Short mmCIF file of C-alpha atoms and ligand atoms in Angstrom, two decimals:
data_model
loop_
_atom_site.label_atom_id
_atom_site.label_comp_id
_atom_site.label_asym_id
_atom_site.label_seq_id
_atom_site.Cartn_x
_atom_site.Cartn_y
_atom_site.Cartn_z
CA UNK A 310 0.00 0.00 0.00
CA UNK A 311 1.07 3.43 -1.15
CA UNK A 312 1.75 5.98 1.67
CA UNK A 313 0.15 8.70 1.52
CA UNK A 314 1.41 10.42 4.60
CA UNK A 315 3.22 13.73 3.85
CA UNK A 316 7.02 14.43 4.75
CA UNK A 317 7.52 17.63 3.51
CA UNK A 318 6.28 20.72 2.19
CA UNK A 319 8.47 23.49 0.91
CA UNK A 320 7.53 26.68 -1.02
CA UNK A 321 10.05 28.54 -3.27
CA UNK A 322 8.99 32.58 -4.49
CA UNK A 323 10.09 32.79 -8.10
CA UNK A 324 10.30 35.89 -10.07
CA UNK A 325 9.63 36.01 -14.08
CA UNK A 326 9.65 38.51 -16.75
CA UNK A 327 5.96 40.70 -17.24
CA UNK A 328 5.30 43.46 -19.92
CA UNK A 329 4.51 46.71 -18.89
CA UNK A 330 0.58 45.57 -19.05
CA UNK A 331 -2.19 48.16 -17.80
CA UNK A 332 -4.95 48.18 -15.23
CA UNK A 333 -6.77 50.41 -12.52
CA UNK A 334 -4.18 50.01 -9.97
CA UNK A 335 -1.27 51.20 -12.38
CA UNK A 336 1.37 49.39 -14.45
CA UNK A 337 3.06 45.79 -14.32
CA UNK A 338 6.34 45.73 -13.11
CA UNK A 339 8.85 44.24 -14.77
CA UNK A 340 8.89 40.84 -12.86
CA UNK A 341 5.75 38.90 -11.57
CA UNK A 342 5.55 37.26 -8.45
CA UNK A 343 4.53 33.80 -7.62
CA UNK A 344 5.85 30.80 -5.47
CA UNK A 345 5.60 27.00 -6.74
CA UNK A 346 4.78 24.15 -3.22
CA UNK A 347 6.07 20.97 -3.34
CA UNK A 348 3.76 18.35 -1.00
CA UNK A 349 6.06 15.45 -0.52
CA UNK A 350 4.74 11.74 0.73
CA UNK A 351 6.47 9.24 2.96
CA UNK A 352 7.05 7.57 -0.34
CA UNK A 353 9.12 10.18 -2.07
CA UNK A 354 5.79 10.99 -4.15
CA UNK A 355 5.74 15.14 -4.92
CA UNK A 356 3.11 17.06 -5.74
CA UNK A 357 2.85 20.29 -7.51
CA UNK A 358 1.22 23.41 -6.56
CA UNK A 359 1.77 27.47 -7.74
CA UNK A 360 0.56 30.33 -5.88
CA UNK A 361 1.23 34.21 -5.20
CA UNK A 362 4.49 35.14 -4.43
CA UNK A 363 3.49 37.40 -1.79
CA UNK A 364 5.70 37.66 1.40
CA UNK A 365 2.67 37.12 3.13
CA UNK A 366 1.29 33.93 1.54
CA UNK A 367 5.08 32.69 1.24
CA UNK A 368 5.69 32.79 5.63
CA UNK A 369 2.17 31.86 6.17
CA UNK A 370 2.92 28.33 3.87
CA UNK A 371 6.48 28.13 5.39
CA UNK A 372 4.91 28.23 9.20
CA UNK A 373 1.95 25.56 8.56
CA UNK A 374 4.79 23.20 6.64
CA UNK A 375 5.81 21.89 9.63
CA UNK A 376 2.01 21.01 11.05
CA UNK A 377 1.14 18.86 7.95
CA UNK A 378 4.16 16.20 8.25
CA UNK A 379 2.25 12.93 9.13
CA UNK A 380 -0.97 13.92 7.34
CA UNK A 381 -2.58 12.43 4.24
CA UNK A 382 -2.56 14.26 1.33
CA UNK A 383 -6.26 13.12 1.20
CA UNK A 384 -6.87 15.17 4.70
CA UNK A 385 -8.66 18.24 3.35
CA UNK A 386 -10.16 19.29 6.56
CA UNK A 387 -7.44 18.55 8.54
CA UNK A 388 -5.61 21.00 6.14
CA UNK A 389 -8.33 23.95 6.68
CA UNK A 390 -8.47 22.86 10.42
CA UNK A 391 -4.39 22.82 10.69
CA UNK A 392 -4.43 25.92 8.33
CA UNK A 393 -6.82 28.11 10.44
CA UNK A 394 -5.15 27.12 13.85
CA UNK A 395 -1.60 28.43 12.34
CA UNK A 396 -2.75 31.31 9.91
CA UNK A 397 -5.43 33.06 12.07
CA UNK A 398 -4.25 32.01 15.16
CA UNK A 399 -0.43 31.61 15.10
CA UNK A 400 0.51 33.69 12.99
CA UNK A 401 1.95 37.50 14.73
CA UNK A 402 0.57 40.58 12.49
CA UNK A 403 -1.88 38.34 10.47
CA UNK A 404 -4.79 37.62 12.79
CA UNK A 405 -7.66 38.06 11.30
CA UNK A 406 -6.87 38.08 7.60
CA UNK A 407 -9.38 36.57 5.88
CA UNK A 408 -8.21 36.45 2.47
CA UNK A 409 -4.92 35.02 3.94
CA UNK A 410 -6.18 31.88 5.26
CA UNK A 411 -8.29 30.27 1.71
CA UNK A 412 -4.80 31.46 -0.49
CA UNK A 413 -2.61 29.58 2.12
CA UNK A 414 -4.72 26.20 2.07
CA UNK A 415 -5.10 26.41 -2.09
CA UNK A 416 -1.49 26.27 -2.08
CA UNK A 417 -0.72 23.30 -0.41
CA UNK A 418 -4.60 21.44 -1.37
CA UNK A 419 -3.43 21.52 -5.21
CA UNK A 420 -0.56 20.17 -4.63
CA UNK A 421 -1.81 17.76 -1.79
CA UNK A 422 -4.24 16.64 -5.12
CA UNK A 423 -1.30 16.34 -7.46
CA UNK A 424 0.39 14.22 -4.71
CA UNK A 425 -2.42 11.72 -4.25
CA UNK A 426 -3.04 11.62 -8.22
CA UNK A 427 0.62 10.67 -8.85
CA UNK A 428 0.77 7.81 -5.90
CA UNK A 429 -2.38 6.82 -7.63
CA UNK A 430 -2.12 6.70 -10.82
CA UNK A 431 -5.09 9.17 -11.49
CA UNK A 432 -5.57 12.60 -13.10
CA UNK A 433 -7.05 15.44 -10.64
CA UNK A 434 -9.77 15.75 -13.67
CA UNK A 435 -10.78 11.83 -12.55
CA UNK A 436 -9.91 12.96 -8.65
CA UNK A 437 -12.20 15.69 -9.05
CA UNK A 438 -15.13 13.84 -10.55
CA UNK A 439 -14.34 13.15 -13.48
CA UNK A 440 -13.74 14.83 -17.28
CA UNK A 441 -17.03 16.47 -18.83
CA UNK A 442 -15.31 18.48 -21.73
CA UNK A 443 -12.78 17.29 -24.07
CA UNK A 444 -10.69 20.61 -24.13
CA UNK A 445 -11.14 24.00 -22.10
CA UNK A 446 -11.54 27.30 -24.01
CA UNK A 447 -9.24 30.33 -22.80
CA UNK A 448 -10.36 34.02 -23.53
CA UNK A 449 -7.27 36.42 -25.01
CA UNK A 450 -6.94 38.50 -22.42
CA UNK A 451 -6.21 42.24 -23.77
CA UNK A 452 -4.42 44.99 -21.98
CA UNK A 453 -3.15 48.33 -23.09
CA UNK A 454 0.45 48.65 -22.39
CA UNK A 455 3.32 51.07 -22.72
CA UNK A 456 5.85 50.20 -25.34
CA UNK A 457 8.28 48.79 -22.60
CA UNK A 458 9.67 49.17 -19.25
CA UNK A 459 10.63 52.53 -17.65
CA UNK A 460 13.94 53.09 -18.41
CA UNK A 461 14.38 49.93 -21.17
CA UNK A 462 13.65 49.63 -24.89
CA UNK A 463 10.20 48.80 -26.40
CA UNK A 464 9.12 45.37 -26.52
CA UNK A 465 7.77 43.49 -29.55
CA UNK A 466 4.48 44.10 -28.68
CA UNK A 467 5.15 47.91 -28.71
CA UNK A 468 2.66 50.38 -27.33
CA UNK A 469 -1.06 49.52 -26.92
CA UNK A 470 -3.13 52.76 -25.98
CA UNK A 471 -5.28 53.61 -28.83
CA UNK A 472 -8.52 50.97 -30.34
CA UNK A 473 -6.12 50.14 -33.89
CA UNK A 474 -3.06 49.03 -31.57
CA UNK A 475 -5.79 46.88 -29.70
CA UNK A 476 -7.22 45.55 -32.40
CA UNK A 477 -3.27 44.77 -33.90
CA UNK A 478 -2.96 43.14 -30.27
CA UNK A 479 -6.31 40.69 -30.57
CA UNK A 480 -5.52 39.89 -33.87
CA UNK A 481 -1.83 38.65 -33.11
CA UNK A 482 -3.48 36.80 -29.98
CA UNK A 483 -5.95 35.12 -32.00
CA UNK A 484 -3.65 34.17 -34.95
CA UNK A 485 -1.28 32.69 -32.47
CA UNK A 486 -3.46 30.93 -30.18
CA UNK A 487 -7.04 30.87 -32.10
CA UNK A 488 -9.08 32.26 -28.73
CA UNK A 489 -12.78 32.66 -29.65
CA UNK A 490 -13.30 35.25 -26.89
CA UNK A 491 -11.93 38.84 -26.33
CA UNK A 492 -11.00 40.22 -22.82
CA UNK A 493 -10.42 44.34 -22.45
CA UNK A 494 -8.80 44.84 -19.25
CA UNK A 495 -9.94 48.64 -18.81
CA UNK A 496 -10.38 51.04 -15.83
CA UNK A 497 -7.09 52.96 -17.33
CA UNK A 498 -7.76 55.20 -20.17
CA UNK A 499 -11.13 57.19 -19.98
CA UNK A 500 -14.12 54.70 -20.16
CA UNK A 501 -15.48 56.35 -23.51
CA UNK A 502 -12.20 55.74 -25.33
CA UNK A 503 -12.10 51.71 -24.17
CA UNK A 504 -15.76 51.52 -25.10
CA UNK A 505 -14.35 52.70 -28.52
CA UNK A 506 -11.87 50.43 -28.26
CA UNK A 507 -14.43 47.79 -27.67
CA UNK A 508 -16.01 48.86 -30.85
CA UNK A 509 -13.16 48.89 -32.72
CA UNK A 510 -12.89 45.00 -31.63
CA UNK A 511 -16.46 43.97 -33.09
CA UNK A 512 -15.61 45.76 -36.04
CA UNK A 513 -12.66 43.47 -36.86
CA UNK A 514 -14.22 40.54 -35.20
CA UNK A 515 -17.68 40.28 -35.76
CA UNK A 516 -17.96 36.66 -34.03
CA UNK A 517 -15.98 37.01 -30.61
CA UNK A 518 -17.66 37.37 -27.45
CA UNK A 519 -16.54 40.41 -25.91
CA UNK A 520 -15.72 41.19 -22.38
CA UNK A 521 -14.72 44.46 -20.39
CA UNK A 522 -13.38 44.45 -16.99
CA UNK A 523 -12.62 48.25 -15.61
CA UNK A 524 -12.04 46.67 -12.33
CA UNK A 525 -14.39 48.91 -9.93
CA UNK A 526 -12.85 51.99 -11.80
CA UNK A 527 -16.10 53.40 -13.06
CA UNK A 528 -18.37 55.51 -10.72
CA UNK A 529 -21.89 53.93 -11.00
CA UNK A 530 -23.15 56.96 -13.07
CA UNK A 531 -19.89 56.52 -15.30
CA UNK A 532 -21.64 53.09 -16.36
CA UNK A 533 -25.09 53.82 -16.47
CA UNK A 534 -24.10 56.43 -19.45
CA UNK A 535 -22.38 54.15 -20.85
CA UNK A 536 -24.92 50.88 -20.77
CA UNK A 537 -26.51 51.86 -24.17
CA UNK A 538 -22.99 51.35 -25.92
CA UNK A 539 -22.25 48.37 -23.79
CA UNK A 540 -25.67 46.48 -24.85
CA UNK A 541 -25.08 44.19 -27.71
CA UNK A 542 -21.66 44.20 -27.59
CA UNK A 543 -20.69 42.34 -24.40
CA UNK A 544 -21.43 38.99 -23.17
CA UNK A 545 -20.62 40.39 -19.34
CA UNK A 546 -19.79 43.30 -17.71
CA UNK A 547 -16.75 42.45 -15.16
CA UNK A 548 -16.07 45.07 -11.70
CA UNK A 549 -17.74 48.11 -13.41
CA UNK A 550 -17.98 49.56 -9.80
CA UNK A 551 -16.81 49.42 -6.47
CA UNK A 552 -18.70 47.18 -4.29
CA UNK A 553 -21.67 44.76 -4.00
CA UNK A 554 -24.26 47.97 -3.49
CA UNK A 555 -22.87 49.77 -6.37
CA UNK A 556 -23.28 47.05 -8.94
CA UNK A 557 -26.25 46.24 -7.97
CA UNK A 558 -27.47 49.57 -9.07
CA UNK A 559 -26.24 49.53 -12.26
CA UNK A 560 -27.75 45.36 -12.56
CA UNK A 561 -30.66 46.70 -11.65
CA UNK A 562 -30.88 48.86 -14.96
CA UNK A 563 -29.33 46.19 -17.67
CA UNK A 564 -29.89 42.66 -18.98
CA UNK A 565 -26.07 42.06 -19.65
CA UNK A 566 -24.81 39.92 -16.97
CA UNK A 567 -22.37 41.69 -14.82
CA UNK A 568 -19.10 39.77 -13.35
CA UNK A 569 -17.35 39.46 -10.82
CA UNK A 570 -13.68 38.82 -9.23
CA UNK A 571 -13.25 41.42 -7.07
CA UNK A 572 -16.39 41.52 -4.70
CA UNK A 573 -17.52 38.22 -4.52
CA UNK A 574 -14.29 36.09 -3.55
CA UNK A 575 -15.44 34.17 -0.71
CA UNK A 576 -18.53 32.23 0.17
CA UNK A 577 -19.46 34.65 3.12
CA UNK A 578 -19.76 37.43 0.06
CA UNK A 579 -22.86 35.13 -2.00
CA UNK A 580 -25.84 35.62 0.46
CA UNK A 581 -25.35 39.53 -0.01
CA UNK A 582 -25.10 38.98 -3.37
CA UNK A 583 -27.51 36.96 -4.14
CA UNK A 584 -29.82 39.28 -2.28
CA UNK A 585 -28.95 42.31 -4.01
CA UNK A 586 -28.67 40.85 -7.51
CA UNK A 587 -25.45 42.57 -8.09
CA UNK A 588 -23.63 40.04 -10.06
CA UNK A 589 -25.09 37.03 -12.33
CA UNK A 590 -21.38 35.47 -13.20
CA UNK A 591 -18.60 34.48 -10.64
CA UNK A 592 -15.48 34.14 -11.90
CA UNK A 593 -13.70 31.15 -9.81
CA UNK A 594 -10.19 31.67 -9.09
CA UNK A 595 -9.13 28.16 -6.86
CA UNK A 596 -5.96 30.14 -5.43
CA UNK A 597 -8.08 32.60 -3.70
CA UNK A 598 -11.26 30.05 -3.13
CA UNK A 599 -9.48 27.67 -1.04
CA UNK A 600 -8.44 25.18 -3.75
CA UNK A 601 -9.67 22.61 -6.23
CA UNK A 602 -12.40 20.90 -3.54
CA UNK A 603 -13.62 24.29 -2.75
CA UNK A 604 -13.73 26.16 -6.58
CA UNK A 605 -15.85 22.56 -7.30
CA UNK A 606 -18.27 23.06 -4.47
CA UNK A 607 -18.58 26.61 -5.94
CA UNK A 608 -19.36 25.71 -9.07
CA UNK A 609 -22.54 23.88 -7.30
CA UNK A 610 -24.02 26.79 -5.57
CA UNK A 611 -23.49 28.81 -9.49
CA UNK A 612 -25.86 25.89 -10.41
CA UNK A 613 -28.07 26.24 -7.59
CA UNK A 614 -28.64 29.30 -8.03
CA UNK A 615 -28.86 30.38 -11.40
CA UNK A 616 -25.41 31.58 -12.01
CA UNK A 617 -23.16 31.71 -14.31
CA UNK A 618 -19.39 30.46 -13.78
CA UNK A 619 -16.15 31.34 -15.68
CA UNK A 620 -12.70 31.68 -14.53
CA UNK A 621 -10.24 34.53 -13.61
CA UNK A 622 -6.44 34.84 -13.91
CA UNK A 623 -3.59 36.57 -12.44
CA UNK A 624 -0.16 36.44 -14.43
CA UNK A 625 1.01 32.51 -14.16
CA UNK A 626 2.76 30.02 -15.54
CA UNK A 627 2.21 26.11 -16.13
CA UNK A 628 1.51 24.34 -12.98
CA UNK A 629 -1.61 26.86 -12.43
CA UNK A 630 -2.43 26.64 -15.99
CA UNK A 631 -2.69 23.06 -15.17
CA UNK A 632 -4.70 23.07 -12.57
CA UNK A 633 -6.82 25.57 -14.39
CA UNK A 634 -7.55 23.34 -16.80
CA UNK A 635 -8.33 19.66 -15.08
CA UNK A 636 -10.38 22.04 -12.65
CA UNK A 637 -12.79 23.89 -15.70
CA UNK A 638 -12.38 19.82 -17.08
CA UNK A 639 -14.08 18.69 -14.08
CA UNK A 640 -16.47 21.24 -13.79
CA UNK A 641 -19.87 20.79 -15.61
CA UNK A 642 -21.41 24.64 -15.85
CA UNK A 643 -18.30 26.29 -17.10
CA UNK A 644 -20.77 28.94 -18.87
CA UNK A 645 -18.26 30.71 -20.60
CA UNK A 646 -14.09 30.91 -22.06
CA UNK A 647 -11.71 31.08 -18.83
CA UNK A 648 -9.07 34.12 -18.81
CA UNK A 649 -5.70 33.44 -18.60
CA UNK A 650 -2.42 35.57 -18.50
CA UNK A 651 -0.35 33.20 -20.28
CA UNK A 652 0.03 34.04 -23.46
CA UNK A 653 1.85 37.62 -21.90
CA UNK A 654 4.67 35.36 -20.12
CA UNK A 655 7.66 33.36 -21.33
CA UNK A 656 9.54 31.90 -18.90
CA UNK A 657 8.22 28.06 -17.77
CA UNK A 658 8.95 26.30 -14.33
CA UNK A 659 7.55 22.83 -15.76
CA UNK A 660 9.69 20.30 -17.90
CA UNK A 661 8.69 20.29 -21.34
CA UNK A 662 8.37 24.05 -21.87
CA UNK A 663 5.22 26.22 -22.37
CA UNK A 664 1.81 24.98 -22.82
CA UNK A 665 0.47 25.76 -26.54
CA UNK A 666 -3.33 26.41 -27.45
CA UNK A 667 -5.36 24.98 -29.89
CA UNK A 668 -8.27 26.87 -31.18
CA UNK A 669 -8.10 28.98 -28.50
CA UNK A 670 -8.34 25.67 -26.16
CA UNK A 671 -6.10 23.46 -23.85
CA UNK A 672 -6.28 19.18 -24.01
CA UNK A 673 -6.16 18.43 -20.27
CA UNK A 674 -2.52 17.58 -19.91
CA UNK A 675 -1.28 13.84 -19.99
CA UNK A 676 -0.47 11.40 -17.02
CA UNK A 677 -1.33 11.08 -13.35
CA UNK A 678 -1.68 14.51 -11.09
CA UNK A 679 -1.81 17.08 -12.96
CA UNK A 680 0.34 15.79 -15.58
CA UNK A 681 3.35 18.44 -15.30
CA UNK A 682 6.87 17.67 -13.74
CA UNK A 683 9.09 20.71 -11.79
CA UNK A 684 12.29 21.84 -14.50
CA UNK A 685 14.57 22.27 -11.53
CA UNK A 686 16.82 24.05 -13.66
CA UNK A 687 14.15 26.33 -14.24
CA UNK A 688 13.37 26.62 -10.51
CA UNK A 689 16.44 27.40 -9.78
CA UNK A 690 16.95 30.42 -12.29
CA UNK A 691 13.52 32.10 -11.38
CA UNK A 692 14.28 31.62 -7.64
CA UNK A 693 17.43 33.37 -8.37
CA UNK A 694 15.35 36.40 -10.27
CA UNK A 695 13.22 36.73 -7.06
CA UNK A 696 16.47 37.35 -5.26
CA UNK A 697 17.61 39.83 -7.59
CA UNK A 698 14.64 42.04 -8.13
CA UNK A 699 14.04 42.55 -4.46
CA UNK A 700 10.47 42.78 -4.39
CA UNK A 701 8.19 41.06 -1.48
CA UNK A 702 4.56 42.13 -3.26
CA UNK A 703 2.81 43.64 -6.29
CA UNK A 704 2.89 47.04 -6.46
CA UNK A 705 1.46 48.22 -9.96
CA UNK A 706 1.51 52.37 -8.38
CA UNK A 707 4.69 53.02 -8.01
CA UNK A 708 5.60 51.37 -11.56
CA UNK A 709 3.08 53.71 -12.70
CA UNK A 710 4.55 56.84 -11.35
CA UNK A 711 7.87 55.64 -13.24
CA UNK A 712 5.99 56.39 -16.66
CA UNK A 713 3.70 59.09 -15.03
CA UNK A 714 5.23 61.17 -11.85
CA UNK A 715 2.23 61.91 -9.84
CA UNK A 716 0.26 59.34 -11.09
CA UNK A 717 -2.04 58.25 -8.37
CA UNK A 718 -4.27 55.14 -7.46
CA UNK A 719 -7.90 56.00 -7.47
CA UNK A 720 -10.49 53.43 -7.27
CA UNK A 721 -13.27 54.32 -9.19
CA UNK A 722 -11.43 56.81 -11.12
CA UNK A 723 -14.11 57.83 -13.80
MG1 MG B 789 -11.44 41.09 -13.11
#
């Protein structure tokens, strides 16, 4: 009999190159964080997880590692019940922080499902209940962007600020990777000139359901004026606002859908939701849901309730991706194309190099877990770039104020 008793967990922060991509809180800087958990059995069995590369989320993982030696990587309660006891109880200066505690246990619960699926012989898509789609459809996720870095040369994408760069931008995403669906991440420029931009996208792609997401930078009047325009050309409206009350106002005045990744990102958050009818699509995230089990049983109460279910991103690289994709595999009301960041990065941490789409779409990958090995070669050069750049969080303002002195956060803006 396998054991399936855990011996070790470690995390590693890794660093890896980002373009200068746009949003509401600023500018990308020039590396993204992130932090890849190794579960390892009695058995020498180890499984894969990626996370944030927050200094937070990185101590927080460190100080539970010790707590889960003896467990079974099939022990996902007593992973939340070790998890609370160290992160909201042990843990000096982060009492109390509830987003810290669900990003801590998706860490180590992916890769406590990678562990068992590789001792087993199974894929997480079986693990988690089995496949229901042959391959899972990405959106291209569009951003305006400066040409390049403060301070360095252009890269090849160049700069992305007006609607005939963006549309330059979708069409080299969608020749590359074939995505069906367009993403605008907006909240940056003033809303009338992304709605333009928007326009500028169905003009060149008649076909592609279209998405905006100004992350909570519009006021509420902001997006009621701009409704009419938004009306036949979106399939949902992502964060227009700030808030659960906010969006509900402007629900309350449109048929298209409105989204959500910002204000509904935690179970306790869907009974005010669902009360107010502010937002009729959740967009899962397992690192921030509290893992595979959890983002599963949230895809139930979607289906309970009448709502719909796609999937949000933050810059990645492979071992998410793969979980990503056995997780929308395994999930049955998947109502629409799943964001990803991938495309915009291009270093890998897994052997084999970077995943490539198909149509727009990703085959869950091959073999037992989650079917990706670490490149330890790879590991070791990323871990080295988190050294070097010396940064312990995001911080998309200041790299802002590097292109535009003065430039100042401002949530909504418009
Ligand atoms: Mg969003």
């Amino acid at each position: 009999m396998t054991d399936l008793r855990i011996a070790d967990c470690r995390i590693t922060p890794i660093a890896f190159y980002d373009p200068p991509l746009l949003n509401n809180g600023g500018c990308h800087q020039p590396f993204a964080l992130r932090s890849v958990i190794e579960v390892e059995t009695e058995d020498g069995v180890i499984g894969l997880g990626e996370s944030y590369g927050t200094r937070s989320l990185i101590d927080a993982v460190a100080a539970l590692a010790p707590d889960l030696r003896g467990m079974a990587v099939t022990d996902l309660n007593g992973l939340w019940a070790r998890a609370r006891t160290r992160v909201q109880g042990g843990m000096p200066g982060y009492t109390g922080d509830e987003r810290l505690l669900p990003r801590v246990v998706s860490a180590v619960e992916v890769a406590m499902w990678d562990a068992l699926g590789k001792a087993t012989g199974q894929r997480v898509v079986d693990l988690l209940g089995g496949q229901v789609r042959e391959t899972v459809p990405f959106s291209a996720y569009l951003f305006y962007k400066f040409a390049g870095h403060a301070g360095q040369p252009a890269d090849d994408w160049g700069e992305v600020l007006s609607p005939e760069r963006l549309v330059d931008e979708a069409r080299r995403f969608i020749e590359t990777h074939g995505f069906r669906a367009i993403k605008l991440k907006a909240g940056i420029l003033p809303p009338e000139e992304e709605v333009a931009g928007l326009e500028a996208l169905r003009a060149a792609f008649p076909e592609a359901p279209l998405r905006i997401d100004p992350n909570g930078g519009w006021h509420v009047h902001t997006a009621l004026d701009l409704l009419p325009r938004l009306e036949g050309l979106v399939e949902y409206l992502e964060d227009p606002t700030v808030g659960i009350d906010g969006n509900a106002v402007i629900q309350a005045r449109t048929d298209v859908p409105l989204a959500t990744n910002m204000y509904v990102v935690a179970q306790s958050h869907l009974p005010p939701n669902m009360a107010q009818d502010a937002f009729r699509v959740i967009l899962s995230d397992h690192h921030y849901w509290g893992g595979l089990k959890a983002s599963r049983d949230l895809a139930e109460i979607c289906r309970i309730w009448g709502l719909g279910l796609s999937m949000h991103s933050n810059s990645h690289l492979g071992i998410s991706l793969a979980a990503m994709t056995h997780l929308a595999a395994a999930t049955p009301n998947l109502t629409y194309d799943c964001d990803t960041h991938y495309p915009w990065q291009v270093d890998e941490v897994v052997e084999g190099g970077r995943f490539e789409f198909r149509d727009g779409s990703l085959s869950v990958p091959e073999g037992p877990g989650l079917g990706v090995t670490l490149d330890r070669d790879a590991l070791a050069r990323l871990h080295q770039n988190y050294l070097d750049c010396g940064y312990t969080h995001r911080d998309d303002e200041s790299e802002m104020q590097k292109h535009q002195p003065g430039w100042r956060f401002q949530r909504p803006r418009y």
